[in-house]
Amino acid sequence: MAVQTQKLPYGIGRISGGWLLALLVALVFTVFGGYAYAQQLIYGEVVTGMRDIGTMAGAPWGLYIAFVVYFEGVSFAGIAVAALIRLLDLDHLKPIARMAQVMTVIALILGGLGVIADVGKPGRAFINLLKYARPGSPFFGTLTIAILGFLFGALVYLYLDGRRDAALLAKVPGKFQGFYRWWAAGYQDTPEARERHERASFWLALAIIPLLVVAHSTLGFVFGLQVGRPGWFGTLQAPGFLAMAGVSGLGHLIVLAAILRKVYGLEEQIDIAVFRWLSNLLLIFTAVYVYFMVVEWLTSVYSANTAEAQLLNALLRGEYAWIFWLSVVSLLIPLVLLIGQFATGKYRIGWLVFSGVLVNVAAIGKRFLVVVPSQTHGSLMPYVIGSYSPTWVEIGVVLGLMGLGALLFMLFAKVFPIMEVEEV
Amino acid sequence: MSLSRRDFLKVSGVTGGALVAASRLLRLETLTAAGAESLQVEEKYIPTTCWIGKQDCGMLARVVNGRVVKLEGHPANPRNNGTLCPKGVGQIMSFYDPNRVKTPLIRTNAKGVPGEWRKASWDEALSLVAKKMNAAREKGGSKFVWQKGRSKAKKFYDKAFVAASGAFKLHHGAFCSDAGYRALEYTLGLHAVLHPDFKYTRYLLCWGWNVTNAGGNKFCWLTWPQKLVEAKERGMKMVAIDPRQRSAAHFADEWVPIKPGTDLALALALCNQLIANDTIDREYLTKYTNAPFLVGPDGLFLRAEPEGEEEAGAPLVWDTVSGAAVPYTAEGIQPALEGEYTVGGQRVKTAFELFKAHVAEYTPEMAAEVCGIEAAQIERMAREIGENAMIGSTITLDGHTMPYRPVGIMAYHMAQQELGFQAVRAMVMVMMLIGSIGAVGGQFSDFTWKEYKNWAKFEHLKVQDETNLYLKDSKFFPINSNNSSVVAHVINNLSEYGLDDEVVPDVVILHHVNPLGSFPDRNENFEAYKKIGFVAAIDPWISRTADYFADVILPAATIEKYEGPISASDFYTDAETLRIPPMDPLFDSKGDIDIYIDLCEAAGILYGEDGYIAQINKQLKLEGEYALPLDQKPEVRDIFDRYARSKGLEGGIEFFEKNGVNIKGPASVSKVYPYAMEEPFAGILPHRFYGESLLVAQNDMKAAGADEIYWRDYTPFPTWRELTAAQSPAEYDLNLISYHMIEFKQSRTPVPLLIEMAPKVFVEINPATARAKGIADGDEVWVESHNAITGETRKIKAVARYREGIRPDTVAMPHHYGEYVKHPWVKGQGPSPNELFFTGEGYVAQTADQTYLVRVKVTKA
Amino acid sequence: MARYGMVIDLDKCTGCRACMVACKVENNTPQGHFWMYVFRFEEGEYPNTRTWFMPRPCMHCDNAPCVKVCPVGARYKRLDGLTATDFDRCIGCRYCEVACPYGVNYFNWKKPEGNYYLDWDDPDLAEIVGDEKVVYANPDLDKAYGPEKRRIAGGGQAKGVMEKCTFCVHRLEKGLQPACAAICPTQAIKFGDLDDPESEVSQLLREKPHFRLLEEAGTSPRVFYIGQHAPNPSVRQIEEITVKV
Ligand SMILES: Nc1nc2c(c(=O)[nH]1)N[C@H]1C(S)=C(S)[C@@H](COP(=O)(O)OP(=O)(O)OC[C@H]3O[C@@H](n4cnc5c(=O)[nH]c(N)nc54)[C@H](O)[C@@H]3O)O[C@H]1N2
Ligand SMILES: Nc1nc2c(c(=O)[nH]1)N[C@H]1C(S)=C(S)[C@@H](COP(=O)(O)OP(=O)(O)OC[C@H]3O[C@@H](n4cnc5c(=O)[nH]c(N)nc54)[C@H](O)[C@@H]3O)O[C@H]1N2
Ligand code: SF4
Ligand code: SF4
Ligand code: SF4
Ligand code: SF4
Ligand code: SF4
Ligand SMILES: [Mo]
């Protein structure tokens, strides 16, 4: 056993018990999700809690769409942070750039799968969405720009950005060598190449920011352009979506960074400065979002026509009040914590993670509240008030998607450095 | 399914058929190129009639490859003009219903609990029924009972069976509208309730008519709303008198939310006001009614000396020409309508004078108090009635100059109340005062002015000791509506009515009736059926009654049978139709007529002079060459073929099979308007304004020792008294009424398409009332009823529904629910209000009619 | 070319819901689907109460939000004014449904063939009616319609696709009135060519005041109402139907 093996960084290729266990858990979730989805495929979406608007007093969009929006939101912040790091040359944040990119890609995949889970004819959807694409539909924006286009962009970005690391890793013999060589695609870590690489990723980063804004705005338009649904139609829908995307994505990133820091013992690379920066950015986004929320609130309280009032009532003290207030509290506590940290200058990773988790609870809650109540309580026609609660199938599929996300992340982390490699 | 290539579409020659055919053929060309597969259809339209409702609307059954795929309205049928109600369309599901009784069934478990059954052959089932039936027939009396509910089409085959078998007959009328029928028979001699002349009416009192859901006089539903909408377009004004607004008020210009059961007081107050306003038609009252008859202090008419054989002489009137009392039949007299006169030394008044005195106390204020409405509303109505009646005006139609009194009443099932008979009489009296009876635009009731047999009979009401199961001609109910719940009550309390076991039936055939579902009092009926030896039901479904008590069920076909003849008249057009089977009877079911023929054959009463066939000939007036041979088992189609030929229709039954309906043309003026007749009102004169024979009956009842509760309403003029229900303790603070819903026809619509739209029973309650009791919209509540006579209480659970359009002191329940029929879609519908109503003294009218009013308390469950 | 529209006279409507049942039978729509729905309303307080009824088909909007949002063009406008759904193209995203302010869309949440009220597979019945998924199956519904030759008629087409009122396109092509209009006992529903000034619908609109539902939403419905008024917040629905599949 005298073979000289150089260890790959960040535990690539090494399988620990903990990792296996985590993988197993993620796998169980994924398989469960698959099973739930199979039920839906066989029996139709009658196994979900969704039903028609009107005489069925239901909501035809439910948990799936809420999570499509949520996943897309998460994806937003990942690539945004990565791009900002590149654009603003935030060198000390480099360590989290890769994980942010991966997070984006995975979240987008989950979002895409969420759409597939939602549609009634998934097989046909693949073909028809491309074959008969109607750019006039905001859904086109969601699927084509926000998911497919954006996924493509994110993948390209991840790929290009990873070429240098791949080239470095390709030098190390091992079973992934071929893969790294393919990824590196002839890239040599020469200064010129590095220079070229830097420039390319700078422009890519620059390009991706507006794409990002457009994509997430169209997502807002999916709702914001619908005159017929109180609570949806509005100009704040798009910026609001953007802000919330930032909040959830940053929260996610904080949690991810903290986990990886712990698992890989990266206390040095991902130091408190990284978290300070993330914390402040999250503070800004949260504050902006809370501002939007309050404005929207006040507008509807004041202008409230009956439909809007009915909706608001359901949110503030009706059926959805617990989700609403849970979300508000889950935003306000982090806001206070973040302000506190900013004011005192003392940043505590524990609190930050706590905030990151909370804002994601809020994000999920708010996504749900955007999607569902306008359907059940937002009818301009005098139908009876509707109701929606997800069934185990929907919850299963969503958990499955989350499991799949974790699975993909863990697998990625086992084949590619989750942080930019300094030197081998 | 046969896949033989039959490319051409056979569209039978019905209206619209040609058009359909043409466009179909055109498409044939264009589509053959694309792919001819879908064209392997054989399509035809078979004319038939609705089998659900009682007016048998004309239908076209679209039949594709031998399968009926849709029922549409027959465009030529005057009753429905190409349209249908939801039941008409929805019934397509009922004949395909796999939950039908598919073969004859024989019970295998004890009675009184839901049944268990074994399949049997028709032979076995029929010979069992025939054997039991013959044994009971031998004993006579009411040992063999034949009971039928609200049926459809002409009842010829029913009557033939009753005649051939000597069955004791029970029917549904006492639960439907018989109190009103009796009132009209008594007052005008016609067998019907009340409807207006929609073509000319200007002012309609929609008096407990559930326009948007049900009925009205004569028809099932559809024809009336069509006429109403036309009349409204013409500018007719309508007032809805109903505790609930959901009935008709969509079309009403005014809603009078009357307290249930108090209509009599309102009608008399209207009379009071019409007299006060002097808007009365003296000519009609004087010429055509007994209002000018002189009434002695004993309340009886003064009469001339009897001539010859006659029992009593003609009643006297005061002749203003001669200044003397003369028989009303005398020539050349001018009777006084009003006044007090001295005849034979005694002071006597005209009946009308008495009436004026009688209604004097029924001031708008008094009635407003009783009816829970506003006096001003009553005054306004009376004024508008008077104005719109245009008393004295005439109109000339088709050369006949006739009175024009464009005011009328539509009422039907609301007649079923404690004072029903007298309330409807009072309502008719309103119309009599303005002379609207039979006038153009005025008050109608039947399609033709034809004297009904009860007109003469009611002149001398029999109060005798000898009676029968339904207390016919007894001291209890001299006018009698054959109420099967009273029958049940009697069976359960024989000695109280001076009867014994002799009258309790051994065998009952239930045909097209579901007493345990439809008839209050459910408990009373249940107990009575327990005492009956053998029950056979002829029904397409296992009705609630059959489920608990039938020994044998014979599966009747639904629409897939010949039935008829059926009048297709809409009052203004004469027409006739038949029910034609659009396909063969499904499963092992049979048409009702086939069943009777087979049953009579098994019982040995089919052939011969008094046999079933002979009775059919008699009922359908099949004579000579058209008569069915008495020794040959008839085909049902042949019966109708002979009938059609006997009516001079070429092609016989084929005429109907092809055209569906035989339009005879507009009803003649002299048929519709009695004033145009040779003998006005077909000679049914004088109309009984004053009910002398009621008073005679009262005296006789007293003499026979009847309790006051029986005789108190036998008064010559309708007289208000407090209702029995109102004597329940104050905690029973709400009036419960029931009504029909457009989605259902009694219990005979276990049609999922309809049940889906109205799945569960509910109680309509005014929000103010409900809130005061802490009941929210949609809450489950207990509804507990109280019998003011016996003190018995009953309760059911249902869902409360807020309705601003109902009186705060009243709650209402639709009556079609309560698992009437054993069917998966009927499960879990919730209870029927019939569990809450009572029968027996205080809850049946003086004519033995069932009431649908009881005091209840409603509490949150 | 004719440009169809519907005029519903609320002064004539009895709220009988025959149109709802006729639509179901004609179009074979599955259990729980009401392409035509008749609202029953009550407004005001006792005794100043009013009761009235309002049938609601698809509005076949000229500026149809449902058409705009369909990502695959399955929901489309025809030249004759109909808003159609191509069952072979629809991916079942339900975007049209959330975009429609009128609540007229019905999604096939389950396999339609198992969703027709009764057990049509009953062996005794099968002997008589064969293996139709619904015993009253209308043979006209499976065909392609219009110059565009797309399958747009009838309901219960497939699991996972969207359906709604078609204005009975298969009947129009035969020169027949839509099933709901044909059945209406009081002829409260009128259907015809709004471009033809002589048509009954055009005349009615000239003669009588009318409104459209949610006019302010800018959808330009092709369904017009005569009589009564647009439902406002003081109107309460009674006898509502809320069946789920
Ligand atoms: N509480 C309350 N009760 C009421 C009423 C109310 O308003 N309130 N309304 C009353 C009125 S008006 C009436 S008329 C009665 C009616 O009472 P019923 O005449 O008893 O009416 P249904 O309930 O329809 O019962 C008819 C039975 O006949 C069967 N049937 C249906 N079609 C056929 C057929 O073609 N052939 C045969 N052989 N059988 C058939 C059905 O399955 C059913 O079991 O109900 C009364 N009951
Ligand atoms: N859809 C449908 N149509 C039917 C039937 C059916 O079952 N379904 N049944 C048919 C038969 S058999 C019949 S008899 C007819 C019945 O036809 P209708 O007589 O029109 O029908 P009901 O629903 O019994 O209507 C009774 C009305 O009287 C009101 N009412 C109750 N109590 C009182 C009262 O004391 N005073 C006044 N003024 N009003 C009162 C009720 O609120 C209700 O609106 O319908 C026929 N048509
Ligand atoms: S109104 Fe009566 S007879 Fe006419 S279709 Fe309806 S249920 Fe049948
Ligand atoms: S069928 Fe006619 S009357 Fe009946 S609800 Fe429909 S539109 Fe109204
Ligand atoms: S009513 Fe709704 S489904 Fe119909 S055309 Fe308008 S937006 Fe589309
Ligand atoms: S459900 Fe079908 S018709 Fe509706 S928007 Fe989606 S693809 Fe278009
Ligand atoms: S037009 Fe046809 S599809 Fe539309 S509601 Fe009427 S019957 Fe149904
Ligand atoms: Mo009846």
Coordinates of C-alpha atoms in Angstrom, one line a residue, chain C:
Chain C
M1 CA -68.2 35.1 -39.6
A2 CA -70.6 35.1 -36.7
R3 CA -69.2 36.3 -33.4
Y4 CA -71.2 34.6 -30.7
G5 CA -72.3 35.8 -27.4
M6 CA -74.9 35.1 -24.7
V7 CA -77.5 37.3 -23.1
I8 CA -79.1 36.1 -19.9
D9 CA -82.3 37.7 -18.7
L10 CA -82.2 37.6 -14.9
D11 CA -85.8 38.9 -14.8
K12 CA -86.9 35.6 -16.3
C13 CA -84.5 33.2 -14.6
T14 CA -86.3 31.0 -12.0
G15 CA -83.0 29.7 -10.7
C16 CA -84.1 26.2 -11.6
R17 CA -80.7 25.0 -12.6
A18 CA -82.0 23.0 -15.5
C19 CA -79.2 24.7 -17.6
M20 CA -76.6 23.2 -15.2
V21 CA -77.9 19.7 -15.6
A22 CA -78.4 20.1 -19.3
C23 CA -74.8 21.2 -19.6
K24 CA -73.6 18.3 -17.7
V25 CA -75.5 15.7 -19.7
E26 CA -74.7 17.3 -23.0
N27 CA -71.0 17.7 -22.3
N28 CA -70.5 14.7 -20.1
T29 CA -68.8 16.7 -17.5
P30 CA -67.6 14.6 -14.5
Q31 CA -69.0 14.7 -11.0
G32 CA -68.5 18.0 -9.2
H33 CA -67.9 20.0 -12.4
F34 CA -70.3 22.8 -13.2
W35 CA -69.4 24.6 -16.4
M36 CA -72.7 26.3 -15.9
Y37 CA -73.4 27.4 -12.4
V38 CA -76.5 29.2 -11.2
F39 CA -76.1 31.4 -8.2
R40 CA -79.0 31.9 -5.9
F41 CA -78.9 35.2 -4.1
E42 CA -80.6 36.9 -1.3
E43 CA -80.0 40.6 -0.3
G44 CA -81.4 43.0 2.2
E45 CA -82.9 42.2 5.6
Y46 CA -86.3 40.8 6.5
P47 CA -88.8 41.9 5.4
N48 CA -87.1 44.0 2.8
T49 CA -85.4 41.1 1.2
R50 CA -84.9 40.2 -2.4
T51 CA -84.2 36.8 -3.9
W52 CA -82.7 36.3 -7.4
F53 CA -80.7 34.0 -9.5
M54 CA -77.7 34.3 -11.8
P55 CA -76.5 31.7 -14.2
R56 CA -72.7 31.7 -14.8
P57 CA -71.2 30.0 -17.8
C58 CA -67.7 30.9 -19.0
M59 CA -67.7 34.6 -20.0
H60 CA -65.8 33.8 -23.2
C61 CA -63.9 37.1 -22.5
D62 CA -62.6 39.0 -25.5
N63 CA -59.7 40.1 -23.4
A64 CA -59.4 36.8 -21.6
P65 CA -56.8 36.6 -18.8
C66 CA -56.9 32.8 -19.1
V67 CA -55.8 33.0 -22.7
K68 CA -53.0 35.4 -21.9
V69 CA -51.5 33.3 -19.3
C70 CA -51.6 29.9 -20.9
P71 CA -48.0 28.9 -21.4
V72 CA -48.7 26.6 -24.3
G73 CA -51.6 28.2 -26.2
A74 CA -54.0 25.4 -25.2
R75 CA -56.5 28.1 -24.1
Y76 CA -57.1 30.2 -27.1
K77 CA -59.6 32.6 -28.7
R78 CA -61.4 31.6 -31.8
L79 CA -62.5 34.0 -34.5
D80 CA -66.1 33.3 -33.6
G81 CA -65.6 34.6 -30.1
L82 CA -65.3 31.4 -28.3
T83 CA -62.6 30.9 -25.7
A84 CA -61.6 27.3 -26.3
T85 CA -59.4 24.7 -24.6
D86 CA -57.4 22.3 -26.6
F87 CA -57.4 19.1 -24.5
D88 CA -54.6 17.6 -26.4
R89 CA -52.3 20.5 -25.7
C90 CA -53.1 21.5 -22.2
I91 CA -50.4 20.6 -19.7
G92 CA -52.6 21.1 -16.7
C93 CA -50.7 23.9 -15.1
R94 CA -54.0 25.5 -13.9
Y95 CA -52.7 29.0 -14.6
C96 CA -55.8 29.8 -16.7
E97 CA -57.9 28.9 -13.7
V98 CA -56.1 31.1 -11.2
A99 CA -56.1 33.9 -13.8
C100 CA -59.8 33.8 -14.5
P101 CA -61.7 36.1 -12.2
Y102 CA -65.0 34.2 -12.7
G103 CA -64.2 30.8 -11.3
V104 CA -65.4 28.9 -14.3
N105 CA -62.6 26.4 -14.8
Y106 CA -62.7 22.8 -13.8
F107 CA -59.6 20.7 -13.7
N108 CA -59.7 16.9 -14.0
W109 CA -58.3 16.1 -10.6
K110 CA -59.0 12.5 -11.2
K111 CA -59.5 10.1 -14.0
P112 CA -62.8 11.3 -15.5
E113 CA -64.0 7.8 -16.3
G114 CA -64.1 6.9 -12.6
N115 CA -65.9 10.1 -11.8
Y116 CA -69.4 9.7 -13.1
Y117 CA -71.6 9.3 -10.1
L118 CA -72.6 5.7 -10.3
D119 CA -71.0 2.4 -10.9
W120 CA -71.5 2.1 -14.6
D121 CA -69.4 -1.0 -14.6
D122 CA -72.2 -2.9 -13.0
P123 CA -72.3 -6.2 -14.9
D124 CA -76.1 -6.2 -15.5
L125 CA -75.8 -2.7 -16.9
A126 CA -72.7 -3.4 -19.0
E127 CA -74.8 -6.0 -20.8
I128 CA -77.1 -3.3 -21.9
V129 CA -74.9 -0.3 -22.5
G130 CA -71.6 -1.8 -23.3
D131 CA -68.4 -0.3 -21.9
E132 CA -69.0 3.4 -22.2
K133 CA -67.2 5.3 -19.5
V134 CA -70.5 7.2 -19.0
V135 CA -73.7 5.6 -20.1
Y136 CA -75.0 8.8 -21.7
A137 CA -71.7 9.5 -23.5
N138 CA -72.3 12.0 -26.3
P139 CA -70.6 10.8 -29.5
D140 CA -70.0 14.3 -30.7
L141 CA -67.5 15.2 -28.1
D142 CA -64.4 13.4 -29.3
K143 CA -64.1 15.1 -32.7
A144 CA -62.0 18.0 -33.8
Y145 CA -63.7 21.3 -34.4
G146 CA -63.2 24.5 -36.3
P147 CA -60.9 25.3 -39.1
E148 CA -58.1 24.8 -36.6
K149 CA -59.2 21.2 -36.2
R150 CA -58.6 20.9 -32.5
R151 CA -60.3 18.8 -29.9
I152 CA -62.2 21.4 -27.9
A153 CA -65.6 20.0 -27.2
G154 CA -67.1 18.3 -24.2
G155 CA -65.8 17.4 -20.8
G156 CA -64.2 14.5 -18.9
Q157 CA -61.5 14.3 -21.6
A158 CA -58.5 13.3 -19.6
K159 CA -57.0 13.3 -16.2
G160 CA -54.9 16.4 -15.6
V161 CA -56.3 18.7 -18.1
M162 CA -58.4 21.8 -17.7
E163 CA -62.0 22.1 -18.9
K164 CA -64.7 24.7 -19.0
C165 CA -67.8 25.8 -20.8
T166 CA -67.2 25.5 -24.6
F167 CA -70.3 27.5 -25.7
C168 CA -71.3 24.0 -26.8
V169 CA -69.1 24.3 -29.9
H170 CA -70.2 20.9 -31.1
R171 CA -73.8 22.0 -31.1
L172 CA -73.0 25.3 -32.8
E173 CA -71.5 23.5 -35.7
K174 CA -74.7 21.7 -36.1
G175 CA -76.7 24.9 -36.1
L176 CA -78.1 24.1 -32.6
Q177 CA -78.4 26.4 -29.6
P178 CA -76.1 25.6 -26.7
A179 CA -77.6 23.0 -24.4
C180 CA -78.2 25.4 -21.6
A181 CA -80.0 27.9 -23.8
A182 CA -82.1 25.2 -25.5
I183 CA -83.3 23.7 -22.2
C184 CA -84.1 26.9 -20.3
P185 CA -87.8 26.7 -19.4
T186 CA -88.3 30.4 -19.4
Q187 CA -85.9 31.0 -22.2
A188 CA -83.8 33.3 -20.0
I189 CA -80.7 32.3 -21.9
K190 CA -80.3 33.7 -25.4
F191 CA -77.4 32.9 -27.6
G192 CA -76.5 34.2 -31.0
D193 CA -74.3 36.4 -33.2
L194 CA -73.5 39.7 -31.5
D195 CA -72.1 41.0 -34.8
D196 CA -75.4 40.6 -36.5
P197 CA -77.6 43.6 -35.6
E198 CA -80.7 41.6 -36.4
S199 CA -80.0 38.7 -34.1
E200 CA -82.1 38.3 -31.1
V201 CA -79.2 38.9 -28.8
S202 CA -78.2 42.1 -30.5
Q203 CA -81.8 43.4 -30.4
L204 CA -82.1 42.6 -26.7
L205 CA -79.0 44.5 -25.9
R206 CA -80.2 47.4 -27.9
E207 CA -83.6 47.4 -26.1
K208 CA -82.7 46.6 -22.5
P209 CA -80.2 47.9 -20.0
H210 CA -77.6 45.3 -19.3
F211 CA -74.3 44.7 -17.5
R212 CA -71.4 42.3 -17.6
L213 CA -69.7 40.7 -14.7
L214 CA -66.6 42.4 -13.3
E215 CA -66.6 44.9 -16.0
E216 CA -63.8 46.7 -14.2
A217 CA -61.5 43.8 -14.7
G218 CA -61.3 44.7 -18.3
T219 CA -61.9 41.2 -19.5
S220 CA -64.6 42.2 -22.0
P221 CA -67.0 39.2 -21.4
R222 CA -69.2 38.0 -24.3
V223 CA -71.9 37.1 -21.8
F224 CA -74.3 39.9 -21.0
Y225 CA -77.0 40.1 -18.3
I226 CA -80.3 41.8 -18.4
G227 CA -82.4 42.7 -15.3
Q228 CA -81.3 42.9 -11.7
H229 CA -77.8 44.2 -11.1
A230 CA -74.2 42.9 -10.9
P231 CA -73.8 41.1 -7.6
N232 CA -72.3 43.4 -5.0
P233 CA -71.0 42.8 -1.5
S234 CA -74.4 43.0 0.0
V235 CA -75.6 39.9 -2.0
R236 CA -75.4 36.6 -0.2
Q237 CA -75.4 33.3 -1.9
I238 CA -78.0 30.8 -0.7
E239 CA -78.4 27.1 -1.6
E240 CA -74.8 27.2 -2.8
I241 CA -73.2 24.2 -4.2
T242 CA -69.8 23.2 -3.0
V243 CA -69.1 19.7 -4.1
K244 CA -65.5 18.6 -4.2
V245 CA -64.3 15.7 -6.2

